[in-house]
Amino acid sequence: MTSVSQCFASLRDRQQCALIPFITAGDPDLQTTAKALQLLDSKGADLIELGVPYSDPLADGPVIQAAATRALQRGTRLEAVLETVKAVTPTLHSPIILFTYYNPILKQGVDNFLKNAADAGVRGLVVPDLPLEESEDILKKADDRGIEVVLLVAPTSPKARIEAIARQSRGFIYLVSVTGVTGMRSQVQSRVEDILAEMRQITDKPIGVGFGISSPEMARQVKDWGADAAIVGSAFVKRLAEGTPEEGLASIGEFCQSLKEAIG
C-alpha cells in the first residue's frame, strides 16, 4: 500500500482530485466494515478514512455519533478495529487513514498505539481533538512508524495559525468547511473558495475539504475551487446503516462511484 503523500503525488501528476470516503468502524459490524473498505477501494476511493467509535465525539454530527454509539454497544473497540484493518489492508490499494480521538490513543499508550497501527497497515492519522501545540511528540513518533498525521484547519483559523498547521501537517491539510460538527449540508459554504485561495498562497501541500459534502455536485464544487481532495463522511455512514448490511454496501458502492465520476 502506498503512503498518503505518495497517493497525492500520483494524483497531482494526473491532475486528479482525490476522493476520501469516511465510514465508522463496527457499524453495523466489523465484518461489514471489512467488506465496505474493499468495496470503496474498488469503486473509486483514492484514500479511505476509518473512524474509531468513541463515546464523546465532539467533532461529529448526529449521523456519525449514532453510528459510533451503535458500534460501541456491539462491543467495537480500538484493538478489534486494528485487527480488522490488518486483515484487510493487504487487499487494498487505497491508504487507510484512521480517525480517532486522543483518549483511545492515550489508553493504549502513544508508542504502543502507533506500533499497532503501523503493523495493521494504517498510513494516515487524524486526531480532531489534538491541538497543534501538543502535537509535536505524536508527529515525530508517527513519522518514525511511517504514519502521516493530518492536521485540521478550521474556517475561522487566522493566517498565522494556518501557516503553523500547514508546516506541521503530514500527507495533506484537512480543511474543515464549516464551523461546527460533521453532517450533511445542502451546499458548500462559498467562503471555502476564498479560504482555499488563501491557503494556496501559504502552502503547496495538498488540501482536502471535508465536513458537509453530501453529493457529487458538492464534491465537484470543491474540486473546481481548487481542493486536492473531497472528504465525504455522513452521507456514506447514513447509507451504510440503512436496510440490511448487503443493501447498505450496495448503496455506498453506487454512491462512491458517482462521487468519483463527478470529480474524475
XYZ file of C-alpha atoms in Angstrom:
264
model
C 0.000 0.000 0.000
C 1.296 3.456 -0.889
C 1.656 6.263 1.632
C -0.762 9.185 1.861
C 1.841 11.524 0.354
C 2.624 9.136 -2.486
C -1.065 8.811 -3.299
C -1.496 12.585 -3.524
C 1.673 12.972 -5.578
C 0.414 10.404 -8.074
C -2.979 12.104 -8.309
C -1.373 15.500 -8.832
C 0.741 14.095 -11.656
C -2.518 13.025 -13.316
C -4.257 16.317 -12.369
C -6.924 14.427 -10.420
C -8.819 15.277 -7.254
C -8.824 12.602 -4.553
C -11.983 11.044 -3.174
C -11.798 10.177 0.526
C -14.861 8.356 1.896
C -15.330 8.030 5.659
C -17.059 5.165 7.453
C -17.401 4.281 11.127
C -15.723 1.018 12.112
C -18.086 -1.543 13.580
C -21.328 -0.139 12.201
C -23.193 -2.359 11.660
C -20.343 -4.805 12.478
C -16.651 -5.254 11.751
C -17.283 -7.914 9.114
C -19.302 -5.365 7.144
C -16.587 -2.767 7.779
C -14.018 -5.035 6.111
C -16.311 -5.564 3.126
C -17.006 -1.825 2.932
C -13.296 -0.988 2.826
C -12.753 -3.418 -0.034
C -15.832 -2.156 -1.869
C -14.889 1.512 -1.563
C -11.389 0.665 -2.739
C -12.823 -0.947 -5.858
C -15.362 1.814 -6.582
C -13.048 4.787 -6.876
C -11.868 5.751 -3.395
C -8.310 7.075 -3.505
C -7.854 7.033 0.265
C -10.278 5.835 2.954
C -10.879 7.407 6.354
C -11.931 4.915 9.028
C -13.458 6.282 12.210
C -12.817 4.583 15.541
C -16.084 4.724 17.538
C -15.808 6.922 20.608
C -18.280 7.786 23.365
C -17.793 11.569 23.274
C -17.160 12.525 19.630
C -17.127 16.311 19.897
C -16.444 16.956 16.191
C -19.110 14.568 14.892
C -22.671 15.337 13.935
C -25.746 13.193 14.715
C -25.289 10.632 11.903
C -21.729 9.674 12.863
C -22.476 9.962 16.593
C -25.327 7.482 16.181
C -23.098 5.106 14.210
C -20.402 5.294 16.888
C -22.967 4.604 19.612
C -24.267 1.532 17.767
C -20.727 0.253 17.208
C -19.789 0.711 20.867
C -22.965 -1.006 22.004
C -21.945 -4.004 19.900
C -18.575 -4.084 21.639
C -16.360 -2.475 18.979
C -13.043 -1.395 20.465
C -9.833 0.062 19.051
C -7.964 -3.236 19.291
C -10.596 -5.022 17.216
C -10.669 -2.184 14.683
C -6.921 -2.513 14.162
C -7.245 -6.288 13.791
C -9.835 -5.738 11.064
C -7.608 -3.209 9.301
C -4.653 -5.596 9.494
C -6.688 -8.368 7.889
C -7.968 -6.245 5.002
C -5.125 -3.860 4.099
C -3.165 -6.438 2.055
C -6.113 -6.453 -0.387
C -6.377 -2.655 -0.734
C -4.764 -0.062 -2.984
C -6.183 2.916 -1.052
C -4.202 4.040 2.020
C -6.168 3.830 5.263
C -6.386 6.995 7.382
C -7.515 6.271 10.926
C -9.756 8.911 12.519
C -9.672 8.686 16.305
C -9.941 10.940 19.302
C -6.925 11.181 21.574
C -8.312 9.288 24.574
C -8.208 5.815 22.938
C -4.614 6.540 21.887
C -3.714 7.600 25.419
C -5.336 4.478 26.823
C -3.120 2.242 24.677
C -0.096 4.484 25.131
C 1.175 6.580 22.214
C 4.111 4.303 21.384
C 2.074 1.123 21.628
C -0.803 2.589 19.613
C 1.457 3.776 16.790
C 3.234 0.410 16.644
C -0.080 -1.454 16.476
C -1.484 0.959 13.881
C 1.612 0.694 11.695
C 1.608 -3.098 11.989
C -2.044 -3.056 10.881
C -1.179 -1.081 7.752
C -2.542 2.319 8.787
C -0.875 5.025 6.703
C -2.537 8.202 7.983
C -3.962 9.506 11.241
C -6.481 12.260 12.066
C -6.932 13.201 15.736
C -9.540 16.003 15.812
C -9.029 16.900 19.485
C -5.216 17.062 19.256
C -4.225 20.752 19.368
C -1.265 21.895 17.308
C 0.553 22.985 20.460
C 0.552 19.407 21.786
C 1.152 17.547 18.528
C 4.949 17.552 18.276
C 5.549 14.309 20.169
C 2.991 12.212 18.295
C 4.010 13.742 14.949
C 7.638 12.705 15.416
C 6.805 9.239 16.706
C 4.273 8.689 13.910
C 6.857 9.754 11.321
C 9.173 7.069 12.662
C 6.417 4.492 12.128
C 5.533 5.607 8.597
C 2.199 7.106 9.665
C 1.365 10.619 8.454
C -0.580 12.731 10.946
C -3.027 15.031 9.154
C -3.875 18.265 10.972
C -7.120 20.213 10.649
C -7.655 23.840 9.707
C -10.894 25.485 10.836
C -12.654 28.060 8.643
C -12.094 30.598 11.434
C -8.339 29.946 11.763
C -6.220 33.122 11.416
C -3.470 33.209 8.811
C -0.637 32.718 11.306
C -2.251 29.573 12.675
C -2.935 28.195 9.178
C 0.746 28.717 8.377
C 1.802 26.847 11.514
C -0.599 23.962 10.836
C 0.476 23.774 7.201
C 4.126 23.422 8.238
C 3.390 20.547 10.596
C 0.637 18.600 8.819
C 1.735 15.446 7.036
C 0.231 13.966 3.871
C -2.278 16.756 3.338
C -4.086 19.500 5.227
C -7.678 18.846 6.273
C -9.778 21.975 5.735
C -12.992 21.863 7.750
C -15.573 23.530 5.533
C -17.972 24.593 8.295
C -17.922 25.944 11.810
C -19.381 23.118 13.871
C -19.687 19.363 13.605
C -19.781 16.913 10.732
C -23.013 16.306 8.877
C -24.709 16.563 5.528
C -25.384 20.040 4.149
C -27.300 21.203 1.111
C -24.382 23.239 -0.225
C -20.755 24.056 0.453
C -20.222 27.460 2.032
C -18.852 29.861 -0.574
C -16.141 31.142 1.763
C -14.386 27.788 1.334
C -13.293 29.027 -2.088
C -11.655 32.085 -0.513
C -10.002 30.021 2.230
C -8.577 27.634 -0.352
C -7.154 30.559 -2.305
C -5.578 31.971 0.846
C -4.094 28.595 1.771
C -2.599 28.226 -1.718
C -0.557 31.356 -1.017
C 0.752 29.766 2.182
C 1.499 26.157 1.225
C 1.878 23.815 -1.711
C 0.770 20.800 0.344
C -2.423 19.055 -0.798
C -5.620 20.331 0.793
C -8.643 18.132 1.446
C -12.052 19.627 2.168
C -14.468 17.839 4.489
C -17.457 18.242 6.826
C -20.726 18.667 4.972
C -20.066 17.306 1.470
C -23.001 15.048 0.673
C -23.453 14.874 -3.113
C -21.497 14.525 -6.361
C -22.337 18.166 -7.171
C -20.815 19.397 -3.911
C -17.709 17.247 -4.420
C -17.310 18.716 -7.905
C -17.715 22.211 -6.469
C -14.812 21.876 -4.022
C -12.701 20.352 -6.800
C -13.473 23.317 -9.073
C -12.489 25.658 -6.240
C -9.063 24.018 -6.161
C -9.269 21.339 -3.472
C -6.979 18.329 -3.839
C -9.486 16.024 -2.120
C -13.178 15.798 -1.325
C -13.809 14.099 2.022
C -17.302 12.636 2.413
C -18.432 11.152 5.727
C -22.003 11.336 6.999
C -23.503 10.604 3.588
C -21.594 7.303 3.481
C -22.307 6.426 7.111
C -26.041 7.066 6.636
C -26.245 4.900 3.516
C -24.326 2.026 5.072
C -26.688 1.992 8.065
C -29.893 1.802 6.008
C -31.500 -1.569 5.356
C -29.582 -4.824 5.597
C -25.783 -4.842 5.548
C -25.910 -6.068 1.954
C -28.231 -3.203 0.965
C -26.011 -0.726 2.759
C -22.930 -1.998 0.966
C -24.640 -1.783 -2.406
C -25.723 1.775 -1.633
C -22.259 3.042 -0.649
C -20.682 1.331 -3.639
C -23.011 3.122 -6.038
C -22.578 6.430 -4.185
C -18.774 6.137 -4.192
C -18.732 5.528 -7.914
C -20.962 8.537 -8.579
C -18.721 10.795 -6.484
C -15.579 9.646 -8.268
C -17.182 10.174 -11.666
C -18.111 13.715 -10.618
C -14.542 14.696 -9.716
C -12.632 12.388 -12.060
